Every structure is written in structure tokens, then in C-alpha cells.
mmCIF file of C-alpha atoms and ligand atoms in Angstrom:
data_model
loop_
_atom_site.group_PDB
_atom_site.id
_atom_site.type_symbol
_atom_site.label_atom_id
_atom_site.label_comp_id
_atom_site.label_asym_id
_atom_site.label_seq_id
_atom_site.Cartn_x
_atom_site.Cartn_y
_atom_site.Cartn_z
ATOM 1 C CA MET A 373 -26.168 -5.131 18.208
ATOM 2 C CA PRO A 374 -29.199 -2.869 18.534
ATOM 3 C CA ALA A 375 -29.795 -0.455 15.664
ATOM 4 C CA LEU A 376 -27.242 2.350 15.649
ATOM 5 C CA ASP A 377 -29.394 5.189 14.482
ATOM 6 C CA ASP A 378 -27.747 8.352 15.806
ATOM 7 C CA PRO A 379 -27.580 10.564 12.692
ATOM 8 C CA ASN A 380 -24.293 12.100 13.895
ATOM 9 C CA TYR A 381 -22.620 8.676 13.697
ATOM 10 C CA LEU A 382 -21.816 9.286 10.052
ATOM 11 C CA ASN A 383 -20.471 5.899 8.972
ATOM 12 C CA ARG A 384 -22.855 3.716 11.000
ATOM 13 C CA GLU A 385 -23.817 1.774 7.857
ATOM 14 C CA GLN A 386 -20.246 1.174 6.720
ATOM 15 C CA HIS A 387 -19.373 -2.397 7.723
ATOM 16 C CA PHE A 388 -15.604 -2.365 7.194
ATOM 17 C CA ALA A 389 -14.792 1.148 8.422
ATOM 18 C CA ASP A 390 -11.265 1.815 9.686
ATOM 19 C CA ALA A 391 -12.620 4.150 12.378
ATOM 20 C CA GLY A 392 -15.882 5.514 13.715
ATOM 21 C CA VAL A 393 -16.828 8.972 12.429
ATOM 22 C CA TYR A 394 -18.971 11.232 14.622
ATOM 23 C CA ARG A 395 -20.209 14.661 13.504
ATOM 24 C CA ILE A 396 -19.524 17.474 15.993
ATOM 25 C CA SER A 397 -20.458 20.478 13.828
ATOM 26 C CA GLU A 398 -21.750 21.380 10.367
ATOM 27 C CA THR A 399 -18.303 20.826 8.860
ATOM 28 C CA GLN A 400 -16.267 18.623 11.192
ATOM 29 C CA ALA A 401 -16.323 15.128 12.639
ATOM 30 C CA LEU A 402 -14.293 13.104 15.136
ATOM 31 C CA VAL A 403 -12.513 9.987 13.830
ATOM 32 C CA GLN A 404 -12.084 7.465 16.659
ATOM 33 C CA THR A 405 -10.263 4.170 16.824
ATOM 34 C CA VAL A 406 -8.565 1.731 19.221
ATOM 35 C CA ASP A 407 -5.943 -0.917 18.494
ATOM 36 C CA PHE A 408 -3.580 -2.915 20.717
ATOM 37 C CA PHE A 409 -1.649 -6.181 20.449
ATOM 38 C CA THR A 410 1.128 -8.406 21.801
ATOM 39 C CA PRO A 411 4.790 -7.619 20.918
ATOM 40 C CA ILE A 412 5.693 -8.123 17.274
ATOM 41 C CA VAL A 413 9.408 -7.324 17.803
ATOM 42 C CA ASP A 414 11.795 -7.977 20.739
ATOM 43 C CA ASP A 415 12.911 -4.400 21.322
ATOM 44 C CA PRO A 416 10.355 -2.717 23.642
ATOM 45 C CA TYR A 417 10.951 0.811 22.268
ATOM 46 C CA ASP A 418 10.408 -0.409 18.695
ATOM 47 C CA PHE A 419 7.288 -2.295 19.809
ATOM 48 C CA GLY A 420 5.923 0.954 21.258
ATOM 49 C CA ARG A 421 6.642 2.891 18.072
ATOM 50 C CA ILE A 422 5.049 0.218 15.880
ATOM 51 C CA ALA A 423 1.927 -0.118 18.055
ATOM 52 C CA ALA A 424 1.420 3.652 17.986
ATOM 53 C CA ALA A 425 1.995 3.971 14.221
ATOM 54 C CA ASN A 426 -0.482 1.118 13.750
ATOM 55 C CA ALA A 427 -3.151 2.715 15.966
ATOM 56 C CA LEU A 428 -2.744 6.118 14.295
ATOM 57 C CA SER A 429 -3.059 4.513 10.864
ATOM 58 C CA ASP A 430 -6.849 4.031 10.993
ATOM 59 C CA VAL A 431 -7.295 7.790 11.460
ATOM 60 C CA TYR A 432 -4.938 8.480 8.552
ATOM 61 C CA ALA A 433 -6.798 5.962 6.360
ATOM 62 C CA MET A 434 -9.942 8.086 6.670
ATOM 63 C CA GLY A 435 -8.159 11.347 5.885
ATOM 64 C CA GLY A 436 -8.254 12.518 9.520
ATOM 65 C CA LYS A 437 -5.685 14.404 11.607
ATOM 66 C CA PRO A 438 -4.812 12.758 14.944
ATOM 67 C CA LEU A 439 -5.663 15.042 17.877
ATOM 68 C CA THR A 440 -5.400 13.065 21.111
ATOM 69 C CA ALA A 441 -4.131 9.651 22.209
ATOM 70 C CA LEU A 442 -4.818 7.395 25.199
ATOM 71 C CA ASN A 443 -2.392 4.588 26.087
ATOM 72 C CA ILE A 444 -3.647 1.062 26.757
ATOM 73 C CA ILE A 445 -1.032 -1.204 28.330
ATOM 74 C CA CYS A 446 -1.127 -4.697 29.816
ATOM 75 C CA PHE A 447 2.056 -5.720 31.630
ATOM 76 C CA PRO A 448 3.370 -8.527 33.908
ATOM 77 C CA ILE A 449 4.605 -6.106 36.560
ATOM 78 C CA SER A 450 5.903 -8.858 38.876
ATOM 79 C CA CYS A 451 8.072 -10.708 36.337
ATOM 80 C CA LEU A 452 9.398 -8.095 33.891
ATOM 81 C CA PRO A 453 11.444 -5.005 34.816
ATOM 82 C CA LEU A 454 9.624 -1.675 34.778
ATOM 83 C CA GLU A 455 12.205 -0.293 32.316
ATOM 84 C CA ILE A 456 10.631 -2.444 29.625
ATOM 85 C CA MET A 457 7.232 -0.853 30.178
ATOM 86 C CA GLU A 458 8.873 2.581 30.168
ATOM 87 C CA ALA A 459 10.569 1.844 26.843
ATOM 88 C CA ILE A 460 7.284 0.690 25.265
ATOM 89 C CA LEU A 461 5.510 3.845 26.429
ATOM 90 C CA ARG A 462 8.391 6.062 25.279
ATOM 91 C CA GLY A 463 8.235 4.509 21.797
ATOM 92 C CA GLY A 464 4.522 5.230 21.644
ATOM 93 C CA TYR A 465 5.022 8.758 22.967
ATOM 94 C CA ASP A 466 7.631 9.606 20.320
ATOM 95 C CA LYS A 467 5.215 8.560 17.560
ATOM 96 C CA ILE A 468 2.338 10.534 19.089
ATOM 97 C CA ILE A 469 4.566 13.640 19.087
ATOM 98 C CA GLU A 470 5.678 12.968 15.506
ATOM 99 C CA ALA A 471 1.997 12.750 14.526
ATOM 100 C CA GLY A 472 1.357 16.148 16.116
ATOM 101 C CA ALA A 473 -1.111 14.612 18.576
ATOM 102 C CA VAL A 474 -1.274 14.959 22.368
ATOM 103 C CA LEU A 475 -1.089 12.111 24.874
ATOM 104 C CA VAL A 476 -3.909 12.834 27.332
ATOM 105 C CA GLY A 477 -3.892 9.714 29.511
ATOM 106 C CA GLY A 478 -4.252 5.972 29.473
ATOM 107 C CA HIS A 479 -4.972 2.821 31.415
ATOM 108 C CA SER A 480 -2.848 -0.107 32.596
ATOM 109 C CA VAL A 481 -3.775 -3.658 33.578
ATOM 110 C CA GLU A 482 -1.595 -6.376 35.097
ATOM 111 C CA ASP A 483 -1.452 -9.273 32.649
ATOM 112 C CA ASN A 484 0.747 -12.321 32.014
ATOM 113 C CA GLU A 485 1.547 -11.223 28.475
ATOM 114 C CA PRO A 486 2.486 -7.634 27.563
ATOM 115 C CA LYS A 487 0.088 -5.826 25.232
ATOM 116 C CA TYR A 488 0.208 -2.244 24.082
ATOM 117 C CA GLY A 489 -1.749 0.076 21.867
ATOM 118 C CA LEU A 490 -3.709 3.290 21.835
ATOM 119 C CA SER A 491 -7.074 4.817 21.363
ATOM 120 C CA ILE A 492 -6.774 7.738 18.951
ATOM 121 C CA THR A 493 -9.194 10.574 18.364
ATOM 122 C CA GLY A 494 -8.733 12.545 15.168
ATOM 123 C CA LEU A 495 -10.515 15.361 13.406
ATOM 124 C CA VAL A 496 -11.708 15.427 9.792
ATOM 125 C CA ASP A 497 -13.443 17.981 7.599
ATOM 126 C CA ILE A 498 -16.553 16.060 6.604
ATOM 127 C CA ASP A 499 -16.175 16.966 2.926
ATOM 128 C CA GLN A 500 -12.644 15.523 2.990
ATOM 129 C CA LEU A 501 -13.571 12.256 4.711
ATOM 130 C CA VAL A 502 -12.225 9.219 2.842
ATOM 131 C CA THR A 503 -13.890 5.807 3.206
ATOM 132 C CA GLY A 504 -13.405 2.390 1.628
ATOM 133 C CA GLY A 505 -16.793 2.542 -0.039
ATOM 134 C CA SER A 506 -16.456 4.738 -3.098
ATOM 135 C CA ALA A 507 -13.841 3.211 -5.392
ATOM 136 C CA LYS A 508 -14.868 3.287 -9.067
ATOM 137 C CA ALA A 509 -14.041 1.096 -12.045
ATOM 138 C CA GLY A 510 -10.972 2.564 -13.773
ATOM 139 C CA ASP A 511 -9.408 3.819 -10.525
ATOM 140 C CA CYS A 512 -5.734 3.091 -9.955
ATOM 141 C CA LEU A 513 -4.690 1.238 -6.793
ATOM 142 C CA VAL A 514 -1.651 2.621 -4.969
ATOM 143 C CA LEU A 515 0.048 0.887 -2.017
ATOM 144 C CA THR A 516 2.361 2.943 0.214
ATOM 145 C CA LYS A 517 4.377 0.290 2.107
ATOM 146 C CA PRO A 518 5.837 -3.090 1.098
ATOM 147 C CA LEU A 519 4.253 -6.391 2.242
ATOM 148 C CA GLY A 520 5.739 -9.165 4.365
ATOM 149 C CA THR A 521 5.827 -7.974 7.991
ATOM 150 C CA GLY A 522 4.158 -11.174 9.280
ATOM 151 C CA ILE A 523 6.519 -13.424 7.327
ATOM 152 C CA ILE A 524 9.612 -11.516 8.508
ATOM 153 C CA ALA A 525 8.413 -11.540 12.155
ATOM 154 C CA THR A 526 7.902 -15.312 11.881
ATOM 155 C CA ALA A 527 11.388 -15.716 10.410
ATOM 156 C CA VAL A 528 12.954 -13.657 13.236
ATOM 157 C CA LYS A 529 11.099 -15.764 15.832
ATOM 158 C CA GLY A 530 12.345 -18.900 14.056
ATOM 159 C CA ASP A 531 15.948 -17.568 14.133
ATOM 160 C CA MET A 532 16.123 -17.706 10.331
ATOM 161 C CA ILE A 533 17.091 -14.036 10.148
ATOM 162 C CA SER A 534 18.496 -11.659 12.751
ATOM 163 C CA PRO A 535 16.694 -8.570 14.085
ATOM 164 C CA GLU A 536 19.431 -6.559 12.281
ATOM 165 C CA GLU A 537 18.474 -8.136 8.958
ATOM 166 C CA ALA A 538 14.864 -7.238 9.720
ATOM 167 C CA ALA A 539 15.690 -3.609 10.616
ATOM 168 C CA CYS A 540 14.183 -2.141 7.437
ATOM 169 C CA VAL A 541 10.899 -3.963 8.166
ATOM 170 C CA THR A 542 10.907 -2.635 11.753
ATOM 171 C CA GLU A 543 11.400 0.900 10.416
ATOM 172 C CA GLY A 544 8.667 0.311 7.842
ATOM 173 C CA MET A 545 6.196 -0.745 10.542
ATOM 174 C CA ALA A 546 7.180 2.214 12.733
ATOM 175 C CA ALA A 547 6.658 4.700 9.882
ATOM 176 C CA LEU A 548 3.533 6.843 10.142
ATOM 177 C CA ASN A 549 1.004 6.861 7.309
ATOM 178 C CA ALA A 550 0.798 10.642 7.747
ATOM 179 C CA ALA A 551 2.361 11.666 4.419
ATOM 180 C CA PRO A 552 0.261 9.312 2.223
ATOM 181 C CA SER A 553 -2.840 10.463 4.113
ATOM 182 C CA GLU A 554 -2.149 14.198 3.792
ATOM 183 C CA ALA A 555 -1.273 13.663 0.136
ATOM 184 C CA MET A 556 -4.575 11.923 -0.557
ATOM 185 C CA VAL A 557 -6.562 14.702 1.144
ATOM 186 C CA LYS A 558 -4.650 17.267 -0.913
ATOM 187 C CA VAL A 559 -5.109 15.469 -4.249
ATOM 188 C CA GLY A 560 -8.604 14.042 -3.669
ATOM 189 C CA VAL A 561 -9.071 10.273 -3.990
ATOM 190 C CA SER A 562 -11.980 7.834 -4.391
ATOM 191 C CA ALA A 563 -11.360 5.452 -1.486
ATOM 192 C CA CYS A 564 -8.767 4.248 1.020
ATOM 193 C CA THR A 565 -8.114 1.677 3.722
ATOM 194 C CA ASP A 566 -4.975 0.664 5.594
ATOM 195 C CA ILE A 567 -3.442 -2.801 5.269
ATOM 196 C CA THR A 568 -3.299 -4.646 8.595
ATOM 197 C CA GLY A 569 -4.188 -8.121 9.916
ATOM 198 C CA PHE A 570 -6.466 -9.227 7.072
ATOM 199 C CA SER A 571 -3.636 -8.710 4.546
ATOM 200 C CA LEU A 572 -3.650 -6.905 1.217
ATOM 201 C CA LEU A 573 -6.136 -9.444 -0.168
ATOM 202 C CA GLY A 574 -8.529 -9.212 2.790
ATOM 203 C CA HIS A 575 -8.557 -5.434 3.083
ATOM 204 C CA LEU A 576 -8.830 -4.996 -0.692
ATOM 205 C CA TYR A 577 -11.757 -7.445 -0.626
ATOM 206 C CA GLU A 578 -13.518 -5.307 2.011
ATOM 207 C CA LEU A 579 -12.912 -2.160 -0.031
ATOM 208 C CA LEU A 580 -14.295 -3.890 -3.138
ATOM 209 C CA LEU A 581 -17.399 -5.198 -1.361
ATOM 210 C CA SER A 582 -18.075 -1.729 0.087
ATOM 211 C CA SER A 583 -17.580 -0.158 -3.349
ATOM 212 C CA GLN A 584 -19.429 -2.912 -5.273
ATOM 213 C CA CYS A 585 -16.616 -3.531 -7.746
ATOM 214 C CA ALA A 586 -13.729 -5.878 -8.569
ATOM 215 C CA ALA A 587 -9.964 -5.419 -8.955
ATOM 216 C CA GLU A 588 -6.995 -6.572 -10.959
ATOM 217 C CA LEU A 589 -3.577 -6.721 -9.250
ATOM 218 C CA ASP A 590 -0.241 -6.839 -11.068
ATOM 219 C CA TYR A 591 1.828 -9.147 -8.861
ATOM 220 C CA LYS A 592 5.188 -7.938 -10.216
ATOM 221 C CA GLN A 593 4.354 -4.345 -9.247
ATOM 222 C CA ILE A 594 3.495 -5.148 -5.620
ATOM 223 C CA PRO A 595 6.300 -3.994 -3.269
ATOM 224 C CA ILE A 596 7.613 -6.728 -0.957
ATOM 225 C CA TYR A 597 10.252 -6.362 1.776
ATOM 226 C CA PRO A 598 13.716 -7.888 1.168
ATOM 227 C CA LEU A 599 14.103 -11.573 2.173
ATOM 228 C CA VAL A 600 10.323 -12.218 2.174
ATOM 229 C CA LYS A 601 10.442 -14.463 -0.928
ATOM 230 C CA GLU A 602 13.298 -16.522 0.532
ATOM 231 C CA MET A 603 11.499 -16.880 3.870
ATOM 232 C CA VAL A 604 8.258 -17.975 2.187
ATOM 233 C CA ALA A 605 10.211 -20.609 0.252
ATOM 234 C CA MET A 606 11.545 -21.880 3.616
ATOM 235 C CA GLY A 607 8.049 -22.073 5.090
ATOM 236 C CA MET A 608 8.346 -19.103 7.470
ATOM 237 C CA ILE A 609 4.652 -18.335 7.180
ATOM 238 C CA PRO A 610 2.445 -17.095 10.040
ATOM 239 C CA GLY A 611 -0.791 -18.992 10.770
ATOM 240 C CA GLY A 612 -2.775 -15.856 9.995
ATOM 241 C CA ALA A 613 -1.581 -15.919 6.364
ATOM 242 C CA TYR A 614 -3.064 -19.413 5.873
ATOM 243 C CA ARG A 615 -6.339 -18.328 7.487
ATOM 244 C CA ASN A 616 -6.502 -15.160 5.370
ATOM 245 C CA LEU A 617 -5.838 -17.126 2.172
ATOM 246 C CA GLU A 618 -8.363 -19.838 3.046
ATOM 247 C CA TYR A 619 -11.000 -17.128 3.537
ATOM 248 C CA MET A 620 -10.052 -15.303 0.338
ATOM 249 C CA ARG A 621 -9.333 -18.159 -2.086
ATOM 250 C CA ALA A 622 -12.850 -18.334 -3.556
ATOM 251 C CA HIS A 623 -12.624 -14.655 -4.513
ATOM 252 C CA ILE A 624 -9.257 -14.844 -6.272
ATOM 253 C CA SER A 625 -8.406 -15.722 -9.820
ATOM 254 C CA TRP A 626 -4.684 -16.296 -10.424
ATOM 255 C CA GLN A 627 -3.496 -15.646 -13.974
ATOM 256 C CA GLY A 628 0.254 -15.770 -13.431
ATOM 257 C CA THR A 629 2.492 -18.811 -13.879
ATOM 258 C CA PRO A 630 1.259 -21.896 -11.944
ATOM 259 C CA GLU A 631 4.696 -22.421 -10.294
ATOM 260 C CA GLU A 632 4.571 -18.968 -8.731
ATOM 261 C CA LYS A 633 0.959 -19.182 -7.563
ATOM 262 C CA GLU A 634 1.050 -20.494 -3.972
ATOM 263 C CA ASP A 635 4.072 -18.491 -2.773
ATOM 264 C CA ALA A 636 2.625 -15.335 -4.324
ATOM 265 C CA LEU A 637 -0.852 -15.779 -2.845
ATOM 266 C CA ILE A 638 0.451 -16.566 0.651
ATOM 267 C CA THR A 639 2.575 -13.383 0.461
ATOM 268 C CA LEU A 640 -0.471 -11.342 -0.553
ATOM 269 C CA ALA A 641 -2.383 -12.966 2.346
ATOM 270 C CA ASP A 642 0.345 -12.197 4.915
ATOM 271 C CA PRO A 643 -1.151 -10.335 7.918
ATOM 272 C CA GLN A 644 0.476 -6.914 8.153
ATOM 273 C CA THR A 645 1.268 -4.938 11.266
ATOM 274 C CA SER A 646 1.144 -1.208 10.619
ATOM 275 C CA GLY A 647 1.008 -1.716 6.850
ATOM 276 C CA GLY A 648 0.609 0.985 4.234
ATOM 277 C CA LEU A 649 -2.420 2.762 2.879
ATOM 278 C CA LEU A 650 -4.207 1.238 -0.101
ATOM 279 C CA VAL A 651 -5.572 4.161 -2.089
ATOM 280 C CA ALA A 652 -7.990 4.058 -5.042
ATOM 281 C CA LEU A 653 -7.845 7.178 -7.199
ATOM 282 C CA SER A 654 -8.651 8.250 -10.731
ATOM 283 C CA GLU A 655 -6.043 7.913 -13.458
ATOM 284 C CA GLU A 656 -5.843 11.740 -13.827
ATOM 285 C CA LYS A 657 -4.838 12.125 -10.163
ATOM 286 C CA LEU A 658 -2.238 9.340 -10.122
ATOM 287 C CA GLU A 659 0.788 11.312 -11.239
ATOM 288 C CA GLN A 660 0.061 14.184 -8.849
ATOM 289 C CA TYR A 661 -0.452 11.791 -5.934
ATOM 290 C CA LEU A 662 2.835 9.976 -6.559
ATOM 291 C CA ALA A 663 4.611 13.330 -6.936
ATOM 292 C CA VAL A 664 3.290 14.635 -3.591
ATOM 293 C CA LEU A 665 4.330 11.367 -1.914
ATOM 294 C CA LYS A 666 7.834 11.683 -3.341
ATOM 295 C CA GLU A 667 8.041 15.312 -2.197
ATOM 296 C CA ARG A 668 7.274 14.127 1.352
ATOM 297 C CA GLY A 669 9.790 11.282 1.237
ATOM 298 C CA ALA A 670 7.084 8.593 1.174
ATOM 299 C CA GLU A 671 6.722 5.782 -1.344
ATOM 300 C CA GLY A 672 3.797 4.837 -3.544
ATOM 301 C CA HIS A 673 3.427 1.911 -5.938
ATOM 302 C CA LEU A 674 0.780 1.471 -8.613
ATOM 303 C CA ILE A 675 -0.225 -2.165 -7.994
ATOM 304 C CA GLY A 676 -3.409 -2.578 -9.986
ATOM 305 C CA ARG A 677 -6.804 -1.217 -10.918
ATOM 306 C CA ILE A 678 -10.428 -1.232 -9.930
ATOM 307 C CA ILE A 679 -12.522 -2.940 -12.616
ATOM 308 C CA THR A 680 -16.174 -3.812 -13.124
ATOM 309 C CA GLY A 681 -17.076 -7.344 -12.128
ATOM 310 C CA SER A 682 -18.544 -9.461 -9.396
ATOM 311 C CA PRO A 683 -18.111 -7.397 -6.164
ATOM 312 C CA GLY A 684 -15.031 -8.522 -4.233
ATOM 313 C CA GLN A 685 -13.480 -10.513 -7.063
ATOM 314 C CA ILE A 686 -9.667 -10.100 -7.285
ATOM 315 C CA THR A 687 -7.738 -11.134 -10.395
ATOM 316 C CA VAL A 688 -3.960 -11.385 -9.979
ATOM 317 C CA VAL A 689 -1.947 -11.195 -13.190
HETATM 318 CO CO1 LIG B 878 -7.723 -0.197 9.341
HETATM 319 CO CO1 LIG B 879 -7.626 -1.160 13.212
#
């Protein structure tokens, strides 16, 4: 790409940014992002909700407030009933409303495989902008949703569990990251990113590289959806988890029991759809942050710490 040198493009040097940040005044900036994908669940309304929550998440990860949304939909209009497209769009719409944003348009394309997502524009006070690049040694790492959405989706596709058994994972993916985001702006944190396709390990690695530090994770403290361990043991593992782990293996040091190692690492490498926020914040702010989350009915789990060390190195104990 040619040099991106517009001084109003505030995070032009940030390689792993969740969204682009563009200054529009002395104090405010736009936070812009786009995300769309193929169905992750069978129910079209749930797919719409999940795709919208996922697209909104990159704005939340940077501490922004979603303002406007544009739909992007690809649909096989000649072989699937229109009601399915309507249900997808209605799911997305309901999430946009819940986020307090406004749907201002969209674009559709005829395609053999359905795809749906949104482009979101948010607003952020520049002094409240959160990036992945300023975590500090000693910071606590908090994760706001359990892991395992890729493994559970694979298990549903493989008929190992029913969509009903996976309902709590569907609701988890459809949940907005609004509360954890507002809480982090209120409390003040060092850094944040959201956990999506590159998994907890991959997105933590990006945050660590950007911040030039290392991390230690406590495996037993990491929240994991019900049935994930059983499904991993049965080999219900998405291809993306293997690719993520292959990419990350050189940067990981496992200090748990050897028997647990491979199942644990593949779970930590599971690609997430609409995963939680991973927040780095100082020890003094931890209690307040968890309290604000609780107040808002959201969850937060202390899963590890930022430490000094070779940038990007992750130790799992
Ligand atoms: Co992101
Ligand atoms: Co994204």
C-alpha cells in the first residue's frame, strides 16, 4: 500500500487495529469497521444477530459508541426463500437498535452462498480511545466472554450436539460487547482488543506485539463454554484452530501438565465468532472494572497478566 500519511487518520501506524480511527474535530474521531461472513448457525435470525454483534464489537473494542450501520448481504435469491433474508436482516436490525445505532442503508449482491455483516461507524472522544498498543507489565488481563464458539459450531455441524444444547453459545455470540466497553471507558484501561477469528492466543499475541510485552495466562481461570472440553476430546475441532495454533506455537510456553497440553492449546486457539473483549488494566482498577461489569449484568474473568519478556511471548500455567 502507498504511505498512509493523512494526519487525521489517527491509528495509521497501528498494524493490528480493530477499526480505523479518523479525527473529525479537536476532541472527536470516527471509528470505522466492516465485517461479514457465512452463516455460523442454522437459524437465520440468530445468524443476523450474531453477525451484527460481531461487526459492532470492533467499535466497542476501541471504546467507541456505534452511530450508524450499513448492511452488507450476499444471498442466493433464486434458490432460497426471501423470508430467510428477511430474518437475517431483522436479526441484524434488532442488534443495531439495542446498540443505540441507526441503520442508514446497505447493499445486496446475488451470491451462491449467503453472507451477512455490517459496516459500522462509531464516535469516540480522542482522549478515551482505547487501542491494543499500550498494555504495561503488571496489568491484569480480563476476558468478558467464554471461549469455544468454533468448536461448538463444528460439533453442531457434525451432529454431535443439538442446536438446543448450543443455545447458550448462540446467545453468547449474539451478546453485544457494549457493557464491557462502556465499563472500560468509565474505569480507564491500558489496552483492549476483541477476540475473533485469530483466537485468544492470536489476538493476545497482536496486543503483546503492539505493546512490546509478554503475558502469562492461567488456564484454569479462562472461561470456556459448556461441552467444549468434551467436543475437543472427540475431535470436533475447526480447521482454523489448527492453523491458529500452528502459527502461534513458537510463541507459547506451556507450563501445565503434559497430558492437558494439546487439548488446552487447541481450545485457546479456537477461532471465535463475536467473542469477548480482552482488556488489559492496572491492578488498582481491576476490582472497580469487575464491579461495573457485574452492575451491568456482564461477566469478566481475570485470566492472566502482562509481564516483561520477549514481545509476543505467552506462557500458559
Ligand atoms: Co477486532
Ligand atoms: Co473485525
